[in-house]
Amino acid sequence: MTLRETVIGQACTSDEQGIRLALELAGLAAQDGEVPVGAVLVKEGVVIAAGRNAPIAQHDPTAHAEIATLRSAAQALGNYRLDGCTLYVTLEPCPMCAGAMLHARVPRVVFGATDEKTGAAGSVVNLFAEPRLNHQTDIQGGVLAEECGAALSDFFRERRKQQRSAALAAHPLREDALRTPDKAFAVLADYPWPAHYVSDLPALAGLRLHYLDEGPQNAPRTWLLLHDASQWSYAYRHMIPALLANGDRVIAPDLVGFGKSDKPKKEGAHSPQWHQQILRELVERLDLRNVVLVVQGQGGSIGLPLLRDAPDRFVGALVLNVDEHQPSNPAERAALEAPFPDKGHRAAQRAFARWMLENPPVEVDTTVARLSIDHFIPEHGADVAKHAVEYFAHF
């Protein structure tokens, strides 16, 4: 038996009781994604009809709670004239519903919350008080107004949250940025991990940041892997399995302008401070703890300041000094170049190169454990990872 069926036949001896019964129907509408408005019609102290909003489900703009209730009552009584009845509804009627009530000769209407946008019982217009109409209806508003209003506010708050989540999931591309097509990454050797994206960090301002997130979130250790200006997260494809085999968590972002992340068109959009702020916000968003920071080449100028800024989150730093090296495998060379189909996608690389010429290498004094590896080659990543796991196990 539906809630509507259980409501019909119930005794109703007060305005508050009538609105509470209508609120139950409003809740049913909300569960189905409809605006939570419910209504009941009472005659001689008994509910004879009930309805709730259903325009979405029924593809019917007239399927308001009041209309459904009026139709049900007319069928129950065998008469479209609803003399001697009181209609209870959780929201002030709109002009359409108010007109239907007047045509039905409903003598009394009681509602809960006011509707400042379409209310036809005094908020926008008052059809019920129009003296030129041949029927007047007694109106009582504000019964359980706070509860009725809260039901609507909660519904729209949740719907806005869902809409924001849907928009974020879509990650629309900004006009001042480029995005490498997914087909460029369709076949990558030794890179099987699913993509994660975020675009609502304040510093991103809507740009999409890609990152890998593998291993248990409650792992005893997390490795934050930052690539250099000639690479992207693909460069860590040999290290990641070895770190995961130790039961650790691995986070490998593509800095904005690299890999699967969005790429601002102008070099001037990039600065070390901006990239550092994005990483700070990502670390906080993911609530990373017991982190070993891993940096390559120019990635050190971006990542190493994090050790100073968030010392409670980091336990160590692995610095990989990268030699100029191109993989011998053509497929791997193509994979490293995949994010950059043309020079327009390389603004970040040009900006990084300029920083290196204009600024000395970053040195950050910290108390965390530090391990440096010279002449690092990505193909040797598994061995380096095993060595790092053993080294940082003591800290």
mmCIF file of C-alpha atoms in Angstrom:
data_model
loop_
_atom_site.group_PDB
_atom_site.id
_atom_site.type_symbol
_atom_site.label_atom_id
_atom_site.label_comp_id
_atom_site.label_asym_id
_atom_site.label_seq_id
_atom_site.Cartn_x
_atom_site.Cartn_y
_atom_site.Cartn_z
ATOM 1 C CA MET A 1 0.000 0.000 0.000
ATOM 2 C CA THR A 2 1.379 3.420 -0.983
ATOM 3 C CA LEU A 3 1.692 6.335 1.401
ATOM 4 C CA ARG A 4 -1.036 8.110 -0.560
ATOM 5 C CA GLU A 5 -3.372 5.175 0.004
ATOM 6 C CA THR A 6 -2.587 5.069 3.727
ATOM 7 C CA VAL A 7 -3.278 8.810 4.096
ATOM 8 C CA ILE A 8 -6.709 8.604 2.491
ATOM 9 C CA GLY A 9 -9.326 7.782 5.091
ATOM 10 C CA GLN A 10 -7.361 9.167 8.029
ATOM 11 C CA ALA A 11 -9.028 11.523 10.436
ATOM 12 C CA CYS A 12 -7.937 15.150 10.268
ATOM 13 C CA THR A 13 -9.243 17.475 12.943
ATOM 14 C CA SER A 14 -6.815 20.428 12.819
ATOM 15 C CA ASP A 15 -4.914 22.547 10.337
ATOM 16 C CA GLU A 16 -1.585 21.397 11.741
ATOM 17 C CA GLN A 17 -2.560 17.766 11.304
ATOM 18 C CA GLY A 18 -3.597 18.424 7.707
ATOM 19 C CA ILE A 19 -0.259 20.043 6.867
ATOM 20 C CA ARG A 20 1.665 17.212 8.569
ATOM 21 C CA LEU A 21 -0.137 14.688 6.380
ATOM 22 C CA ALA A 22 0.743 16.813 3.340
ATOM 23 C CA LEU A 23 4.387 16.900 4.484
ATOM 24 C CA GLU A 24 4.505 13.101 4.401
ATOM 25 C CA LEU A 25 3.482 13.213 0.744
ATOM 26 C CA ALA A 26 6.018 15.965 0.072
ATOM 27 C CA GLY A 27 8.722 13.684 1.425
ATOM 28 C CA LEU A 28 7.629 10.994 -1.004
ATOM 29 C CA ALA A 29 7.964 13.470 -3.873
ATOM 30 C CA ALA A 30 11.496 14.388 -2.759
ATOM 31 C CA GLN A 31 12.534 10.741 -2.730
ATOM 32 C CA ASP A 32 11.596 10.571 -6.408
ATOM 33 C CA GLY A 33 13.506 13.742 -7.268
ATOM 34 C CA GLU A 34 10.427 15.962 -7.489
ATOM 35 C CA VAL A 35 10.107 19.303 -5.716
ATOM 36 C CA PRO A 36 8.722 18.310 -2.284
ATOM 37 C CA VAL A 37 5.147 19.559 -2.291
ATOM 38 C CA GLY A 38 2.285 17.473 -0.957
ATOM 39 C CA ALA A 39 -1.452 18.058 -0.503
ATOM 40 C CA VAL A 40 -4.509 16.440 1.056
ATOM 41 C CA LEU A 41 -8.218 17.288 0.806
ATOM 42 C CA VAL A 42 -10.381 16.890 3.891
ATOM 43 C CA LYS A 43 -14.186 16.667 4.027
ATOM 44 C CA GLU A 44 -16.072 16.323 7.273
ATOM 45 C CA GLY A 45 -12.892 15.591 9.214
ATOM 46 C CA VAL A 46 -11.638 12.771 6.936
ATOM 47 C CA VAL A 47 -8.974 12.806 4.202
ATOM 48 C CA ILE A 48 -10.703 11.914 0.941
ATOM 49 C CA ALA A 49 -7.886 12.677 -1.517
ATOM 50 C CA ALA A 50 -4.134 13.219 -1.568
ATOM 51 C CA GLY A 51 -1.430 14.077 -4.067
ATOM 52 C CA ARG A 52 2.184 15.095 -4.485
ATOM 53 C CA ASN A 53 4.293 16.807 -7.090
ATOM 54 C CA ALA A 54 5.088 14.598 -10.099
ATOM 55 C CA PRO A 55 5.623 16.745 -13.227
ATOM 56 C CA ILE A 56 9.005 15.154 -13.971
ATOM 57 C CA ALA A 57 7.858 11.557 -13.672
ATOM 58 C CA GLN A 58 4.621 12.170 -15.554
ATOM 59 C CA HIS A 59 6.088 14.556 -18.151
ATOM 60 C CA ASP A 60 3.194 16.840 -17.265
ATOM 61 C CA PRO A 61 3.593 20.512 -16.304
ATOM 62 C CA THR A 62 0.181 20.409 -14.616
ATOM 63 C CA ALA A 63 1.056 17.494 -12.312
ATOM 64 C CA HIS A 64 1.282 19.619 -9.175
ATOM 65 C CA ALA A 65 0.280 18.205 -5.813
ATOM 66 C CA GLU A 66 -2.887 20.326 -5.680
ATOM 67 C CA ILE A 67 -4.056 19.337 -9.166
ATOM 68 C CA ALA A 68 -3.543 15.641 -8.413
ATOM 69 C CA THR A 69 -5.510 16.049 -5.190
ATOM 70 C CA LEU A 70 -8.364 17.938 -6.824
ATOM 71 C CA ARG A 71 -8.690 15.311 -9.555
ATOM 72 C CA SER A 72 -8.667 12.489 -7.019
ATOM 73 C CA ALA A 73 -11.285 14.232 -4.862
ATOM 74 C CA ALA A 74 -13.584 14.910 -7.817
ATOM 75 C CA GLN A 75 -13.461 11.232 -8.756
ATOM 76 C CA ALA A 76 -14.107 10.156 -5.168
ATOM 77 C CA LEU A 77 -17.113 12.458 -4.822
ATOM 78 C CA GLY A 78 -18.397 12.098 -8.360
ATOM 79 C CA ASN A 79 -18.534 15.873 -8.659
ATOM 80 C CA TYR A 80 -16.037 18.488 -9.776
ATOM 81 C CA ARG A 81 -17.564 20.901 -7.252
ATOM 82 C CA LEU A 82 -15.763 20.281 -3.938
ATOM 83 C CA ASP A 83 -18.136 22.010 -1.563
ATOM 84 C CA GLY A 84 -17.487 21.631 2.156
ATOM 85 C CA CYS A 85 -13.811 20.677 1.713
ATOM 86 C CA THR A 86 -10.499 22.060 2.959
ATOM 87 C CA LEU A 87 -7.353 21.622 0.917
ATOM 88 C CA TYR A 88 -4.038 21.449 2.799
ATOM 89 C CA VAL A 89 -0.802 21.989 0.847
ATOM 90 C CA THR A 90 2.782 22.471 2.005
ATOM 91 C CA LEU A 91 3.535 25.374 -0.366
ATOM 92 C CA GLU A 92 1.542 28.431 -1.352
ATOM 93 C CA PRO A 93 -0.431 27.555 -4.524
ATOM 94 C CA CYS A 94 0.708 28.833 -7.913
ATOM 95 C CA PRO A 95 -1.720 30.645 -10.273
ATOM 96 C CA MET A 96 -2.582 27.421 -12.098
ATOM 97 C CA CYS A 97 -3.486 25.584 -8.911
ATOM 98 C CA ALA A 98 -5.254 28.582 -7.438
ATOM 99 C CA GLY A 99 -7.396 28.797 -10.580
ATOM 100 C CA ALA A 100 -8.251 25.100 -10.352
ATOM 101 C CA MET A 101 -9.271 25.507 -6.705
ATOM 102 C CA LEU A 102 -11.545 28.402 -7.607
ATOM 103 C CA HIS A 103 -13.136 26.406 -10.427
ATOM 104 C CA ALA A 104 -13.667 23.518 -7.982
ATOM 105 C CA ARG A 105 -15.328 25.902 -5.520
ATOM 106 C CA VAL A 106 -13.005 24.794 -2.699
ATOM 107 C CA PRO A 107 -14.201 26.900 0.230
ATOM 108 C CA ARG A 108 -10.972 26.844 2.252
ATOM 109 C CA VAL A 109 -7.249 26.394 1.532
ATOM 110 C CA VAL A 110 -4.487 26.085 4.139
ATOM 111 C CA PHE A 111 -0.822 26.199 3.125
ATOM 112 C CA GLY A 112 2.558 26.036 4.849
ATOM 113 C CA ALA A 113 5.476 27.920 3.290
ATOM 114 C CA THR A 114 5.067 31.006 1.151
ATOM 115 C CA ASP A 115 6.343 31.052 -2.446
ATOM 116 C CA GLU A 116 7.964 34.374 -3.244
ATOM 117 C CA LYS A 117 8.391 33.510 -6.945
ATOM 118 C CA THR A 118 5.024 32.107 -8.031
ATOM 119 C CA GLY A 119 2.743 32.318 -5.009
ATOM 120 C CA ALA A 120 -0.832 33.225 -5.951
ATOM 121 C CA ALA A 121 -2.195 33.602 -2.425
ATOM 122 C CA GLY A 122 -0.551 36.923 -1.651
ATOM 123 C CA SER A 123 3.194 36.580 -2.304
ATOM 124 C CA VAL A 124 3.135 37.555 -5.988
ATOM 125 C CA VAL A 125 -0.587 37.921 -6.666
ATOM 126 C CA ASN A 126 -3.674 37.031 -4.680
ATOM 127 C CA LEU A 127 -6.220 35.408 -6.952
ATOM 128 C CA PHE A 128 -8.262 34.300 -3.987
ATOM 129 C CA ALA A 129 -8.917 37.927 -3.005
ATOM 130 C CA GLU A 130 -9.956 39.064 -6.484
ATOM 131 C CA PRO A 131 -13.458 40.499 -5.975
ATOM 132 C CA ARG A 132 -14.370 40.257 -9.661
ATOM 133 C CA LEU A 133 -14.241 36.449 -9.582
ATOM 134 C CA ASN A 134 -17.523 34.653 -8.916
ATOM 135 C CA HIS A 135 -16.109 32.563 -6.084
ATOM 136 C CA GLN A 136 -14.044 33.502 -3.065
ATOM 137 C CA THR A 137 -11.930 31.032 -1.076
ATOM 138 C CA ASP A 138 -10.837 31.488 2.510
ATOM 139 C CA ILE A 139 -7.015 31.315 2.763
ATOM 140 C CA GLN A 140 -4.894 30.469 5.790
ATOM 141 C CA GLY A 141 -1.111 30.534 5.287
ATOM 142 C CA GLY A 142 1.948 29.925 7.453
ATOM 143 C CA VAL A 143 0.853 26.691 9.153
ATOM 144 C CA LEU A 144 4.057 24.755 9.968
ATOM 145 C CA ALA A 145 5.757 27.196 7.595
ATOM 146 C CA GLU A 146 9.208 26.544 9.029
ATOM 147 C CA GLU A 147 9.011 22.773 8.540
ATOM 148 C CA CYS A 148 7.553 23.123 5.061
ATOM 149 C CA GLY A 149 10.228 25.645 4.102
ATOM 150 C CA ALA A 150 12.983 23.420 5.503
ATOM 151 C CA ALA A 151 11.806 20.509 3.364
ATOM 152 C CA LEU A 152 12.117 22.691 0.274
ATOM 153 C CA SER A 153 15.455 24.222 1.306
ATOM 154 C CA ASP A 154 16.975 20.828 2.053
ATOM 155 C CA PHE A 155 15.799 19.494 -1.293
ATOM 156 C CA PHE A 156 17.220 22.364 -3.346
ATOM 157 C CA ARG A 157 20.465 22.366 -1.340
ATOM 158 C CA GLU A 158 20.984 18.693 -2.135
ATOM 159 C CA ARG A 159 20.051 19.228 -5.773
ATOM 160 C CA ARG A 160 22.577 22.059 -6.092
ATOM 161 C CA LYS A 161 25.195 19.804 -4.542
ATOM 162 C CA GLN A 162 24.396 17.090 -7.069
ATOM 163 C CA GLN A 163 24.518 19.572 -9.926
ATOM 164 C CA ARG A 164 27.909 20.832 -8.757
ATOM 165 C CA SER A 165 29.151 17.258 -8.493
ATOM 166 C CA ALA A 166 27.915 16.533 -12.005
ATOM 167 C CA ALA A 167 29.593 19.659 -13.334
ATOM 168 C CA LEU A 168 32.841 18.749 -11.624
ATOM 169 C CA ALA A 169 32.633 15.221 -12.958
ATOM 170 C CA ALA A 170 32.358 16.660 -16.451
ATOM 171 C CA HIS A 171 35.335 19.008 -15.826
ATOM 172 C CA PRO A 172 34.473 21.507 -18.587
ATOM 173 C CA LEU A 173 37.496 22.856 -20.441
ATOM 174 C CA ARG A 174 38.364 26.521 -19.930
ATOM 175 C CA GLU A 175 38.650 28.654 -23.052
ATOM 176 C CA ASP A 176 42.233 29.603 -22.211
ATOM 177 C CA ALA A 177 43.430 26.002 -21.931
ATOM 178 C CA LEU A 178 43.987 22.921 -24.063
ATOM 179 C CA ARG A 179 43.269 19.299 -23.223
ATOM 180 C CA THR A 180 45.064 16.418 -24.898
ATOM 181 C CA PRO A 181 42.452 14.071 -26.417
ATOM 182 C CA ASP A 182 41.948 10.793 -24.576
ATOM 183 C CA LYS A 183 42.778 8.857 -27.724
ATOM 184 C CA ALA A 184 46.398 10.005 -27.373
ATOM 185 C CA PHE A 185 46.641 7.842 -24.247
ATOM 186 C CA ALA A 186 44.701 4.872 -25.601
ATOM 187 C CA VAL A 187 47.677 2.510 -25.687
ATOM 188 C CA LEU A 188 50.392 3.098 -23.098
ATOM 189 C CA ALA A 189 52.898 0.450 -22.147
ATOM 190 C CA ASP A 190 53.000 -0.423 -18.442
ATOM 191 C CA TYR A 191 50.501 2.293 -17.459
ATOM 192 C CA PRO A 192 47.305 0.458 -16.471
ATOM 193 C CA TRP A 193 46.065 2.662 -13.645
ATOM 194 C CA PRO A 194 42.719 4.502 -13.757
ATOM 195 C CA ALA A 195 42.675 8.263 -13.996
ATOM 196 C CA HIS A 196 41.547 10.522 -11.165
ATOM 197 C CA TYR A 197 40.647 14.144 -11.788
ATOM 198 C CA VAL A 198 40.031 17.207 -9.674
ATOM 199 C CA SER A 199 39.059 20.698 -10.825
ATOM 200 C CA ASP A 200 37.588 22.345 -7.724
ATOM 201 C CA LEU A 201 40.790 23.168 -5.864
ATOM 202 C CA PRO A 202 40.810 26.971 -5.448
ATOM 203 C CA ALA A 203 44.173 27.403 -7.190
ATOM 204 C CA LEU A 204 43.016 25.396 -10.207
ATOM 205 C CA ALA A 205 40.171 27.820 -10.931
ATOM 206 C CA GLY A 206 38.389 25.155 -12.962
ATOM 207 C CA LEU A 207 41.408 23.607 -14.688
ATOM 208 C CA ARG A 208 41.428 19.804 -14.619
ATOM 209 C CA LEU A 209 44.306 18.142 -12.754
ATOM 210 C CA HIS A 210 44.991 14.468 -13.375
ATOM 211 C CA TYR A 211 46.570 12.186 -10.800
ATOM 212 C CA LEU A 212 47.039 8.520 -10.024
ATOM 213 C CA ASP A 213 45.907 7.280 -6.629
ATOM 214 C CA GLU A 214 46.829 3.671 -5.965
ATOM 215 C CA GLY A 215 47.098 1.576 -2.819
ATOM 216 C CA PRO A 216 45.129 1.700 0.452
ATOM 217 C CA GLN A 217 44.216 5.122 1.808
ATOM 218 C CA ASN A 218 45.216 4.003 5.301
ATOM 219 C CA ALA A 219 48.610 2.730 4.175
ATOM 220 C CA PRO A 220 51.471 3.322 6.644
ATOM 221 C CA ARG A 221 53.335 5.327 4.000
ATOM 222 C CA THR A 222 52.392 7.450 1.005
ATOM 223 C CA TRP A 223 54.666 8.306 -1.899
ATOM 224 C CA LEU A 224 54.010 11.588 -3.708
ATOM 225 C CA LEU A 225 55.689 11.337 -7.112
ATOM 226 C CA LEU A 226 56.420 14.586 -9.000
ATOM 227 C CA HIS A 227 57.769 14.501 -12.534
ATOM 228 C CA ASP A 228 60.121 16.993 -14.172
ATOM 229 C CA ALA A 229 59.550 19.260 -17.168
ATOM 230 C CA SER A 230 60.372 16.622 -19.777
ATOM 231 C CA GLN A 231 58.097 13.972 -18.281
ATOM 232 C CA TRP A 232 54.663 13.286 -16.823
ATOM 233 C CA SER A 233 53.371 10.639 -14.406
ATOM 234 C CA TYR A 234 54.116 7.982 -17.018
ATOM 235 C CA ALA A 235 57.798 8.381 -16.057
ATOM 236 C CA TYR A 236 57.065 6.560 -12.782
ATOM 237 C CA ARG A 237 55.467 3.511 -14.405
ATOM 238 C CA HIS A 238 58.342 1.239 -13.258
ATOM 239 C CA MET A 239 58.489 2.606 -9.699
ATOM 240 C CA ILE A 240 54.789 2.450 -8.886
ATOM 241 C CA PRO A 241 54.361 -1.381 -8.851
ATOM 242 C CA ALA A 242 57.346 -1.801 -6.522
ATOM 243 C CA LEU A 243 55.989 0.796 -4.091
ATOM 244 C CA LEU A 244 52.529 -0.769 -4.155
ATOM 245 C CA ALA A 245 54.044 -4.211 -3.504
ATOM 246 C CA ASN A 246 55.203 -2.850 -0.163
ATOM 247 C CA GLY A 247 51.582 -2.059 0.792
ATOM 248 C CA ASP A 248 52.050 1.682 0.399
ATOM 249 C CA ARG A 249 49.892 4.321 -1.245
ATOM 250 C CA VAL A 250 51.085 6.139 -4.356
ATOM 251 C CA ILE A 251 49.917 9.566 -5.568
ATOM 252 C CA ALA A 252 51.323 10.648 -8.933
ATOM 253 C CA PRO A 253 49.894 13.914 -10.280
ATOM 254 C CA ASP A 254 50.462 15.419 -13.678
ATOM 255 C CA LEU A 255 51.339 19.037 -13.024
ATOM 256 C CA VAL A 256 49.059 21.469 -14.834
ATOM 257 C CA GLY A 257 50.401 21.730 -18.372
ATOM 258 C CA PHE A 258 51.593 18.132 -18.444
ATOM 259 C CA GLY A 259 50.260 14.635 -19.026
ATOM 260 C CA LYS A 260 46.500 14.290 -18.820
ATOM 261 C CA SER A 261 46.076 17.587 -16.936
ATOM 262 C CA ASP A 262 44.757 20.696 -18.682
ATOM 263 C CA LYS A 263 47.320 22.894 -20.404
ATOM 264 C CA PRO A 264 46.967 26.689 -20.229
ATOM 265 C CA LYS A 265 47.792 28.167 -23.621
ATOM 266 C CA LYS A 266 50.044 30.961 -22.326
ATOM 267 C CA GLU A 267 53.439 30.530 -20.670
ATOM 268 C CA GLY A 268 52.623 33.438 -18.390
ATOM 269 C CA ALA A 269 49.903 31.395 -16.702
ATOM 270 C CA HIS A 270 52.615 29.304 -15.047
ATOM 271 C CA SER A 271 54.724 30.187 -12.036
ATOM 272 C CA PRO A 272 56.491 28.056 -9.412
ATOM 273 C CA GLN A 273 54.329 29.596 -6.694
ATOM 274 C CA TRP A 274 51.114 28.672 -8.515
ATOM 275 C CA HIS A 275 52.135 25.077 -9.049
ATOM 276 C CA GLN A 276 53.239 24.842 -5.413
ATOM 277 C CA GLN A 277 49.868 26.125 -4.235
ATOM 278 C CA ILE A 278 48.035 23.551 -6.365
ATOM 279 C CA LEU A 279 50.120 20.787 -4.805
ATOM 280 C CA ARG A 280 49.526 22.125 -1.287
ATOM 281 C CA GLU A 281 45.783 22.075 -1.886
ATOM 282 C CA LEU A 282 45.931 18.578 -3.393
ATOM 283 C CA VAL A 283 47.876 17.244 -0.405
ATOM 284 C CA GLU A 284 45.321 18.789 1.942
ATOM 285 C CA ARG A 285 42.342 17.586 -0.107
ATOM 286 C CA LEU A 286 43.625 13.998 -0.070
ATOM 287 C CA ASP A 287 44.781 14.447 3.550
ATOM 288 C CA LEU A 288 48.116 12.793 2.830
ATOM 289 C CA ARG A 289 50.166 11.713 5.862
ATOM 290 C CA ASN A 290 53.542 10.049 6.402
ATOM 291 C CA VAL A 291 54.520 11.145 2.912
ATOM 292 C CA VAL A 292 57.802 10.569 1.127
ATOM 293 C CA LEU A 293 58.134 13.224 -1.563
ATOM 294 C CA VAL A 294 59.764 12.029 -4.761
ATOM 295 C CA VAL A 295 61.026 14.681 -7.191
ATOM 296 C CA GLN A 296 62.831 14.666 -10.509
ATOM 297 C CA GLY A 297 64.865 17.513 -11.965
ATOM 298 C CA GLN A 298 62.848 20.734 -12.165
ATOM 299 C CA GLY A 299 60.089 19.031 -10.186
ATOM 300 C CA GLY A 300 62.255 19.696 -7.149
ATOM 301 C CA SER A 301 61.750 23.451 -7.446
ATOM 302 C CA ILE A 302 58.005 22.835 -7.265
ATOM 303 C CA GLY A 303 57.858 20.051 -4.716
ATOM 304 C CA LEU A 304 60.629 20.592 -2.174
ATOM 305 C CA PRO A 305 59.040 23.723 -0.629
ATOM 306 C CA LEU A 306 56.154 21.465 0.460
ATOM 307 C CA LEU A 307 58.508 19.920 3.033
ATOM 308 C CA ARG A 308 58.897 23.298 4.675
ATOM 309 C CA ASP A 309 55.257 24.324 4.363
ATOM 310 C CA ALA A 310 53.712 21.108 5.733
ATOM 311 C CA PRO A 311 56.358 19.417 7.897
ATOM 312 C CA ASP A 312 53.727 17.425 9.792
ATOM 313 C CA ARG A 313 52.733 15.580 6.604
ATOM 314 C CA PHE A 314 56.158 14.586 5.241
ATOM 315 C CA VAL A 315 58.698 12.100 6.593
ATOM 316 C CA GLY A 316 61.213 12.056 3.771
ATOM 317 C CA ALA A 317 62.355 13.201 0.344
ATOM 318 C CA LEU A 318 63.715 11.113 -2.512
ATOM 319 C CA VAL A 319 65.567 13.323 -4.994
ATOM 320 C CA LEU A 320 66.143 11.793 -8.410
ATOM 321 C CA ASN A 321 68.825 13.589 -10.388
ATOM 322 C CA VAL A 322 67.831 12.909 -13.965
ATOM 323 C CA ASP A 323 70.276 12.586 -16.846
ATOM 324 C CA GLU A 324 69.257 13.612 -20.334
ATOM 325 C CA HIS A 325 67.871 10.342 -21.574
ATOM 326 C CA GLN A 326 65.532 9.085 -24.255
ATOM 327 C CA PRO A 327 64.115 5.577 -23.995
ATOM 328 C CA SER A 328 65.334 3.206 -26.661
ATOM 329 C CA ASN A 329 61.865 1.726 -27.118
ATOM 330 C CA PRO A 330 59.923 3.715 -29.760
ATOM 331 C CA ALA A 331 56.609 2.977 -27.994
ATOM 332 C CA GLU A 332 57.920 4.467 -24.747
ATOM 333 C CA ARG A 333 59.239 7.536 -26.550
ATOM 334 C CA ALA A 334 55.840 7.998 -28.158
ATOM 335 C CA ALA A 335 54.136 7.627 -24.771
ATOM 336 C CA LEU A 336 56.277 10.357 -23.218
ATOM 337 C CA GLU A 337 55.375 12.645 -26.109
ATOM 338 C CA ALA A 338 51.673 11.708 -26.116
ATOM 339 C CA PRO A 339 50.478 14.692 -24.005
ATOM 340 C CA PHE A 340 52.126 17.219 -26.354
ATOM 341 C CA PRO A 341 50.719 16.824 -29.886
ATOM 342 C CA ASP A 342 51.879 20.321 -30.895
ATOM 343 C CA LYS A 343 53.753 23.321 -29.542
ATOM 344 C CA GLY A 344 50.544 24.849 -28.225
ATOM 345 C CA HIS A 345 50.436 22.066 -25.634
ATOM 346 C CA ARG A 346 54.017 22.788 -24.499
ATOM 347 C CA ALA A 347 53.596 26.186 -22.808
ATOM 348 C CA ALA A 348 54.375 24.690 -19.392
ATOM 349 C CA GLN A 349 57.559 23.057 -20.677
ATOM 350 C CA ARG A 350 58.756 26.383 -22.051
ATOM 351 C CA ALA A 351 57.886 28.123 -18.780
ATOM 352 C CA PHE A 352 59.790 25.523 -16.739
ATOM 353 C CA ALA A 353 62.845 25.916 -19.002
ATOM 354 C CA ARG A 354 62.779 29.691 -18.476
ATOM 355 C CA TRP A 355 62.630 29.291 -14.680
ATOM 356 C CA MET A 356 65.680 27.055 -14.728
ATOM 357 C CA LEU A 357 67.652 29.690 -16.595
ATOM 358 C CA GLU A 358 66.495 32.543 -14.401
ATOM 359 C CA ASN A 359 66.615 30.894 -10.964
ATOM 360 C CA PRO A 360 69.155 28.773 -9.084
ATOM 361 C CA PRO A 361 68.152 25.279 -7.900
ATOM 362 C CA VAL A 362 65.897 25.249 -4.841
ATOM 363 C CA GLU A 363 67.487 24.278 -1.548
ATOM 364 C CA VAL A 364 65.104 23.677 1.343
ATOM 365 C CA ASP A 365 66.356 23.081 4.868
ATOM 366 C CA THR A 366 64.197 20.462 6.531
ATOM 367 C CA THR A 367 64.563 17.837 9.201
ATOM 368 C CA VAL A 368 63.069 15.023 7.121
ATOM 369 C CA ALA A 369 65.148 12.097 5.918
ATOM 370 C CA ARG A 370 66.581 12.599 2.465
ATOM 371 C CA LEU A 371 67.912 10.210 -0.159
ATOM 372 C CA SER A 372 69.454 11.318 -3.448
ATOM 373 C CA ILE A 373 69.865 9.124 -6.514
ATOM 374 C CA ASP A 374 72.225 10.305 -9.247
ATOM 375 C CA HIS A 375 71.884 9.475 -12.930
ATOM 376 C CA PHE A 376 68.307 8.292 -12.511
ATOM 377 C CA ILE A 377 66.806 6.540 -15.533
ATOM 378 C CA PRO A 378 63.046 5.777 -15.426
ATOM 379 C CA GLU A 379 63.631 2.237 -16.725
ATOM 380 C CA HIS A 380 65.519 1.535 -13.489
ATOM 381 C CA GLY A 381 62.581 2.729 -11.405
ATOM 382 C CA ALA A 382 61.735 -0.631 -9.858
ATOM 383 C CA ASP A 383 65.223 -1.050 -8.364
ATOM 384 C CA VAL A 384 65.253 2.548 -7.149
ATOM 385 C CA ALA A 385 61.853 2.067 -5.517
ATOM 386 C CA LYS A 386 62.999 -1.062 -3.669
ATOM 387 C CA HIS A 387 66.081 0.765 -2.424
ATOM 388 C CA ALA A 388 63.958 3.729 -1.292
ATOM 389 C CA VAL A 389 61.504 1.476 0.529
ATOM 390 C CA GLU A 390 64.358 -0.088 2.483
ATOM 391 C CA TYR A 391 65.969 3.277 3.217
ATOM 392 C CA PHE A 392 62.847 5.067 4.458
ATOM 393 C CA ALA A 393 61.698 2.057 6.488
ATOM 394 C CA HIS A 394 63.995 3.384 9.236
ATOM 395 C CA PHE A 395 62.206 6.749 9.487
#
